[in-house]
Amino acid sequence: MSPDTDPSAPLPLDAANRKFNHGFPALLGFEFLEWREGRAVLGLQVTDRHLNLAGLIHGGVLATLLDVAGACAGTFCPYPDRVRKAITLSMTTTFTGQSGKGYIRAIGTKRAGGSRIFNSTVDVYDAQERLLIIGEGTFRLRSGSEDVRGQPMTTPSDRAPRSP
């Protein structure tokens, strides 16, 4: 079923991953495992580049997954070449476990929201289903992202450079 007939249908994973294949998200290397209205599930294969000096997943990696999964839970756009954007207003994190290399999952769920502001909760688990971090965020939709149809997708290289 196409988004024109069912905008609540999950976005095909290849289309979801294309939306985040540039900039910092591409550097981190996560992938979408699921993305639909009110829910985003991200996966990440943790390698040496994601570890701190103790050999554990760096807290910044976990916080970034929390931020992205929480924002994506409230910005689902079923149209492959369009995107909705949000900025993080606040985010709280509680680190509950430690893990090294392996596969981790971040599960973001939109809990509440109005026309521009929404709240999400996120849990991140390791491959043994141990909870690594819990958090919640408050996000604001960027202008043009209020509608599920979003905006045409662009990357930073598509935009004109700003003058100094």
PDB file of C-alpha atoms in Angstrom:
ATOM      1  CA  MET A   1       0.000   0.000   0.000  1.00  0.00           C
ATOM      2  CA  SER A   2       1.394   3.426  -0.866  1.00  0.00           C
ATOM      3  CA  PRO A   3       1.590   6.345   1.575  1.00  0.00           C
ATOM      4  CA  ASP A   4      -1.050   8.075  -0.540  1.00  0.00           C
ATOM      5  CA  THR A   5      -3.584   5.476   0.579  1.00  0.00           C
ATOM      6  CA  ASP A   6      -2.173   4.574   4.036  1.00  0.00           C
ATOM      7  CA  PRO A   7       0.180   7.121   5.630  1.00  0.00           C
ATOM      8  CA  SER A   8       0.425   4.971   8.771  1.00  0.00           C
ATOM      9  CA  ALA A   9       2.094   2.096   6.885  1.00  0.00           C
ATOM     10  CA  PRO A  10       5.730   1.543   7.942  1.00  0.00           C
ATOM     11  CA  LEU A  11       8.362   3.067   5.699  1.00  0.00           C
ATOM     12  CA  PRO A  12      10.453   0.469   3.841  1.00  0.00           C
ATOM     13  CA  LEU A  13      13.747   0.183   5.721  1.00  0.00           C
ATOM     14  CA  ASP A  14      15.929   1.056   2.717  1.00  0.00           C
ATOM     15  CA  ALA A  15      14.001   4.326   2.320  1.00  0.00           C
ATOM     16  CA  ALA A  16      14.314   5.071   6.046  1.00  0.00           C
ATOM     17  CA  ASN A  17      18.052   4.436   6.006  1.00  0.00           C
ATOM     18  CA  ARG A  18      18.548   6.670   2.924  1.00  0.00           C
ATOM     19  CA  LYS A  19      17.136   9.595   4.894  1.00  0.00           C
ATOM     20  CA  PHE A  20      20.019   9.312   7.372  1.00  0.00           C
ATOM     21  CA  ASN A  21      22.969   8.337   5.148  1.00  0.00           C
ATOM     22  CA  HIS A  22      24.873  11.633   5.475  1.00  0.00           C
ATOM     23  CA  GLY A  23      26.505  13.737   8.172  1.00  0.00           C
ATOM     24  CA  PHE A  24      26.795  12.611  11.773  1.00  0.00           C
ATOM     25  CA  PRO A  25      24.199   9.808  11.487  1.00  0.00           C
ATOM     26  CA  ALA A  26      26.263   8.197   8.724  1.00  0.00           C
ATOM     27  CA  LEU A  27      29.417   8.570  10.824  1.00  0.00           C
ATOM     28  CA  LEU A  28      27.774   6.793  13.760  1.00  0.00           C
ATOM     29  CA  GLY A  29      26.521   4.015  11.463  1.00  0.00           C
ATOM     30  CA  PHE A  30      23.107   3.098  12.881  1.00  0.00           C
ATOM     31  CA  GLU A  31      20.342   1.525  10.813  1.00  0.00           C
ATOM     32  CA  PHE A  32      16.567   1.587  11.016  1.00  0.00           C
ATOM     33  CA  LEU A  33      14.999  -1.698  12.044  1.00  0.00           C
ATOM     34  CA  GLU A  34      11.481  -0.234  12.143  1.00  0.00           C
ATOM     35  CA  TRP A  35       9.950   3.189  11.570  1.00  0.00           C
ATOM     36  CA  ARG A  36       6.264   3.951  11.720  1.00  0.00           C
ATOM     37  CA  GLU A  37       3.985   6.543  13.256  1.00  0.00           C
ATOM     38  CA  GLY A  38       4.862   6.887  16.952  1.00  0.00           C
ATOM     39  CA  ARG A  39       7.730   4.359  16.957  1.00  0.00           C
ATOM     40  CA  ALA A  40      11.324   4.149  15.746  1.00  0.00           C
ATOM     41  CA  VAL A  41      13.714   1.244  16.307  1.00  0.00           C
ATOM     42  CA  LEU A  42      17.393   1.748  15.490  1.00  0.00           C
ATOM     43  CA  GLY A  43      20.185  -0.813  15.481  1.00  0.00           C
ATOM     44  CA  LEU A  44      23.925  -0.317  15.741  1.00  0.00           C
ATOM     45  CA  GLN A  45      26.788  -2.768  15.408  1.00  0.00           C
ATOM     46  CA  VAL A  46      29.172  -1.483  18.069  1.00  0.00           C
ATOM     47  CA  THR A  47      32.809  -1.561  16.935  1.00  0.00           C
ATOM     48  CA  ASP A  48      36.066  -0.161  18.323  1.00  0.00           C
ATOM     49  CA  ARG A  49      35.198   3.355  17.129  1.00  0.00           C
ATOM     50  CA  HIS A  50      32.142   3.413  19.440  1.00  0.00           C
ATOM     51  CA  LEU A  51      34.073   2.465  22.602  1.00  0.00           C
ATOM     52  CA  ASN A  52      35.532   4.623  25.358  1.00  0.00           C
ATOM     53  CA  LEU A  53      38.948   4.104  26.953  1.00  0.00           C
ATOM     54  CA  ALA A  54      37.502   1.407  29.247  1.00  0.00           C
ATOM     55  CA  GLY A  55      36.379  -0.649  26.232  1.00  0.00           C
ATOM     56  CA  LEU A  56      32.690   0.104  26.835  1.00  0.00           C
ATOM     57  CA  ILE A  57      30.171   1.849  24.579  1.00  0.00           C
ATOM     58  CA  HIS A  58      30.792   5.581  24.908  1.00  0.00           C
ATOM     59  CA  GLY A  59      27.937   7.385  26.648  1.00  0.00           C
ATOM     60  CA  GLY A  60      27.759   9.865  23.781  1.00  0.00           C
ATOM     61  CA  VAL A  61      26.941   7.048  21.361  1.00  0.00           C
ATOM     62  CA  LEU A  62      24.093   5.880  23.600  1.00  0.00           C
ATOM     63  CA  ALA A  63      22.813   9.435  24.123  1.00  0.00           C
ATOM     64  CA  THR A  64      22.878  10.053  20.365  1.00  0.00           C
ATOM     65  CA  LEU A  65      20.810   6.921  19.724  1.00  0.00           C
ATOM     66  CA  LEU A  66      18.377   8.075  22.407  1.00  0.00           C
ATOM     67  CA  ASP A  67      18.118  11.500  20.752  1.00  0.00           C
ATOM     68  CA  VAL A  68      17.624  10.170  17.212  1.00  0.00           C
ATOM     69  CA  ALA A  69      15.162   7.397  18.155  1.00  0.00           C
ATOM     70  CA  GLY A  70      13.124   9.825  20.264  1.00  0.00           C
ATOM     71  CA  ALA A  71      12.971  12.452  17.519  1.00  0.00           C
ATOM     72  CA  CYS A  72      12.174   9.892  14.815  1.00  0.00           C
ATOM     73  CA  ALA A  73       9.310   8.453  16.871  1.00  0.00           C
ATOM     74  CA  GLY A  74       7.577  11.810  16.401  1.00  0.00           C
ATOM     75  CA  THR A  75       8.672  12.675  12.855  1.00  0.00           C
ATOM     76  CA  PHE A  76       7.627   9.649  10.815  1.00  0.00           C
ATOM     77  CA  CYS A  77       7.155  10.526   7.136  1.00  0.00           C
ATOM     78  CA  PRO A  78       5.946   7.676   4.892  1.00  0.00           C
ATOM     79  CA  TYR A  79       7.078   9.386   1.699  1.00  0.00           C
ATOM     80  CA  PRO A  80      10.527   8.063   0.663  1.00  0.00           C
ATOM     81  CA  ASP A  81      11.912  11.325  -0.790  1.00  0.00           C
ATOM     82  CA  ARG A  82      10.462  13.604   1.871  1.00  0.00           C
ATOM     83  CA  VAL A  83      11.387  14.189   5.494  1.00  0.00           C
ATOM     84  CA  ARG A  84      10.079  15.720   8.714  1.00  0.00           C
ATOM     85  CA  LYS A  85      12.537  17.346  11.108  1.00  0.00           C
ATOM     86  CA  ALA A  86      12.588  18.152  14.811  1.00  0.00           C
ATOM     87  CA  ILE A  87      14.974  19.792  17.233  1.00  0.00           C
ATOM     88  CA  THR A  88      15.632  18.550  20.743  1.00  0.00           C
ATOM     89  CA  LEU A  89      14.397  20.926  23.445  1.00  0.00           C
ATOM     90  CA  SER A  90      15.404  18.768  26.411  1.00  0.00           C
ATOM     91  CA  MET A  91      16.606  15.242  27.030  1.00  0.00           C
ATOM     92  CA  THR A  92      17.177  13.243  30.196  1.00  0.00           C
ATOM     93  CA  THR A  93      19.278  10.115  30.346  1.00  0.00           C
ATOM     94  CA  THR A  94      19.793   7.417  32.931  1.00  0.00           C
ATOM     95  CA  PHE A  95      22.605   4.983  32.249  1.00  0.00           C
ATOM     96  CA  THR A  96      21.548   1.598  33.618  1.00  0.00           C
ATOM     97  CA  GLY A  97      24.130  -0.824  32.249  1.00  0.00           C
ATOM     98  CA  GLN A  98      27.389  -1.274  30.391  1.00  0.00           C
ATOM     99  CA  SER A  99      28.326  -3.155  27.265  1.00  0.00           C
ATOM    100  CA  GLY A 100      31.226  -3.485  24.860  1.00  0.00           C
ATOM    101  CA  LYS A 101      31.165  -4.559  21.237  1.00  0.00           C
ATOM    102  CA  GLY A 102      28.041  -6.193  19.846  1.00  0.00           C
ATOM    103  CA  TYR A 103      24.672  -5.216  18.453  1.00  0.00           C
ATOM    104  CA  ILE A 104      22.448  -2.754  20.313  1.00  0.00           C
ATOM    105  CA  ARG A 105      18.894  -1.530  19.695  1.00  0.00           C
ATOM    106  CA  ALA A 106      17.236   1.784  20.563  1.00  0.00           C
ATOM    107  CA  ILE A 107      13.440   1.731  20.812  1.00  0.00           C
ATOM    108  CA  GLY A 108      11.776   5.145  20.691  1.00  0.00           C
ATOM    109  CA  THR A 109       8.090   5.682  21.425  1.00  0.00           C
ATOM    110  CA  LYS A 110       6.176   8.943  21.068  1.00  0.00           C
ATOM    111  CA  ARG A 111       4.170   9.401  24.285  1.00  0.00           C
ATOM    112  CA  ALA A 112       2.378  12.721  23.902  1.00  0.00           C
ATOM    113  CA  GLY A 113       2.322  15.822  21.791  1.00  0.00           C
ATOM    114  CA  GLY A 114       0.563  18.778  20.312  1.00  0.00           C
ATOM    115  CA  SER A 115       0.809  20.490  16.954  1.00  0.00           C
ATOM    116  CA  ARG A 116       4.558  21.314  17.291  1.00  0.00           C
ATOM    117  CA  ILE A 117       5.904  19.883  20.589  1.00  0.00           C
ATOM    118  CA  PHE A 118       6.053  16.177  21.437  1.00  0.00           C
ATOM    119  CA  ASN A 119       7.564  13.855  24.032  1.00  0.00           C
ATOM    120  CA  SER A 120       9.207  10.479  23.492  1.00  0.00           C
ATOM    121  CA  THR A 121      10.742   7.797  25.679  1.00  0.00           C
ATOM    122  CA  VAL A 122      13.622   5.590  24.563  1.00  0.00           C
ATOM    123  CA  ASP A 123      15.199   2.380  25.863  1.00  0.00           C
ATOM    124  CA  VAL A 124      18.494   1.013  24.529  1.00  0.00           C
ATOM    125  CA  TYR A 125      19.281  -2.707  24.881  1.00  0.00           C
ATOM    126  CA  ASP A 126      22.335  -4.822  24.145  1.00  0.00           C
ATOM    127  CA  ALA A 127      22.241  -8.171  22.310  1.00  0.00           C
ATOM    128  CA  GLN A 128      21.448  -9.994  25.573  1.00  0.00           C
ATOM    129  CA  GLU A 129      18.428  -7.682  26.126  1.00  0.00           C
ATOM    130  CA  ARG A 130      20.131  -5.880  29.021  1.00  0.00           C
ATOM    131  CA  LEU A 131      18.894  -2.325  29.427  1.00  0.00           C
ATOM    132  CA  LEU A 132      21.796   0.100  28.860  1.00  0.00           C
ATOM    133  CA  ILE A 133      20.098   3.499  28.974  1.00  0.00           C
ATOM    134  CA  ILE A 134      16.629   4.927  29.444  1.00  0.00           C
ATOM    135  CA  GLY A 135      15.625   8.443  28.609  1.00  0.00           C
ATOM    136  CA  GLU A 136      13.011  10.846  27.510  1.00  0.00           C
ATOM    137  CA  GLY A 137      13.072  13.850  25.307  1.00  0.00           C
ATOM    138  CA  THR A 138      10.969  16.837  24.401  1.00  0.00           C
ATOM    139  CA  PHE A 139      11.175  17.813  20.748  1.00  0.00           C
ATOM    140  CA  ARG A 140       9.803  20.597  18.543  1.00  0.00           C
ATOM    141  CA  LEU A 141       8.886  20.069  14.913  1.00  0.00           C
ATOM    142  CA  ARG A 142      10.772  22.348  12.537  1.00  0.00           C
ATOM    143  CA  SER A 143       8.730  24.641  10.303  1.00  0.00           C
ATOM    144  CA  GLY A 144       7.287  22.665   7.399  1.00  0.00           C
ATOM    145  CA  SER A 145       7.312  19.397   9.345  1.00  0.00           C
ATOM    146  CA  GLU A 146       3.890  19.681  10.970  1.00  0.00           C
ATOM    147  CA  ASP A 147       2.246  17.781   8.103  1.00  0.00           C
ATOM    148  CA  VAL A 148       2.942  14.049   7.647  1.00  0.00           C
ATOM    149  CA  ARG A 149       3.989  14.804   4.043  1.00  0.00           C
ATOM    150  CA  GLY A 150       7.011  16.717   5.357  1.00  0.00           C
ATOM    151  CA  GLN A 151       9.402  18.497   2.996  1.00  0.00           C
ATOM    152  CA  PRO A 152      11.584  17.445   0.077  1.00  0.00           C
ATOM    153  CA  MET A 153      14.701  15.745   1.367  1.00  0.00           C
ATOM    154  CA  THR A 154      17.965  17.695   1.033  1.00  0.00           C
ATOM    155  CA  THR A 155      21.467  17.180   2.372  1.00  0.00           C
ATOM    156  CA  PRO A 156      23.837  19.919   3.570  1.00  0.00           C
ATOM    157  CA  SER A 157      25.666  19.757   0.224  1.00  0.00           C
ATOM    158  CA  ASP A 158      22.375  20.586  -1.560  1.00  0.00           C
ATOM    159  CA  ARG A 159      22.098  23.922   0.251  1.00  0.00           C
ATOM    160  CA  ALA A 160      23.742  27.142  -0.826  1.00  0.00           C
ATOM    161  CA  PRO A 161      26.705  28.129   1.354  1.00  0.00           C
ATOM    162  CA  ARG A 162      26.103  30.891   3.867  1.00  0.00           C
ATOM    163  CA  SER A 163      28.052  34.087   3.400  1.00  0.00           C
ATOM    164  CA  PRO A 164      30.439  35.018   6.254  1.00  0.00           C
TER     165      PRO A 164
END
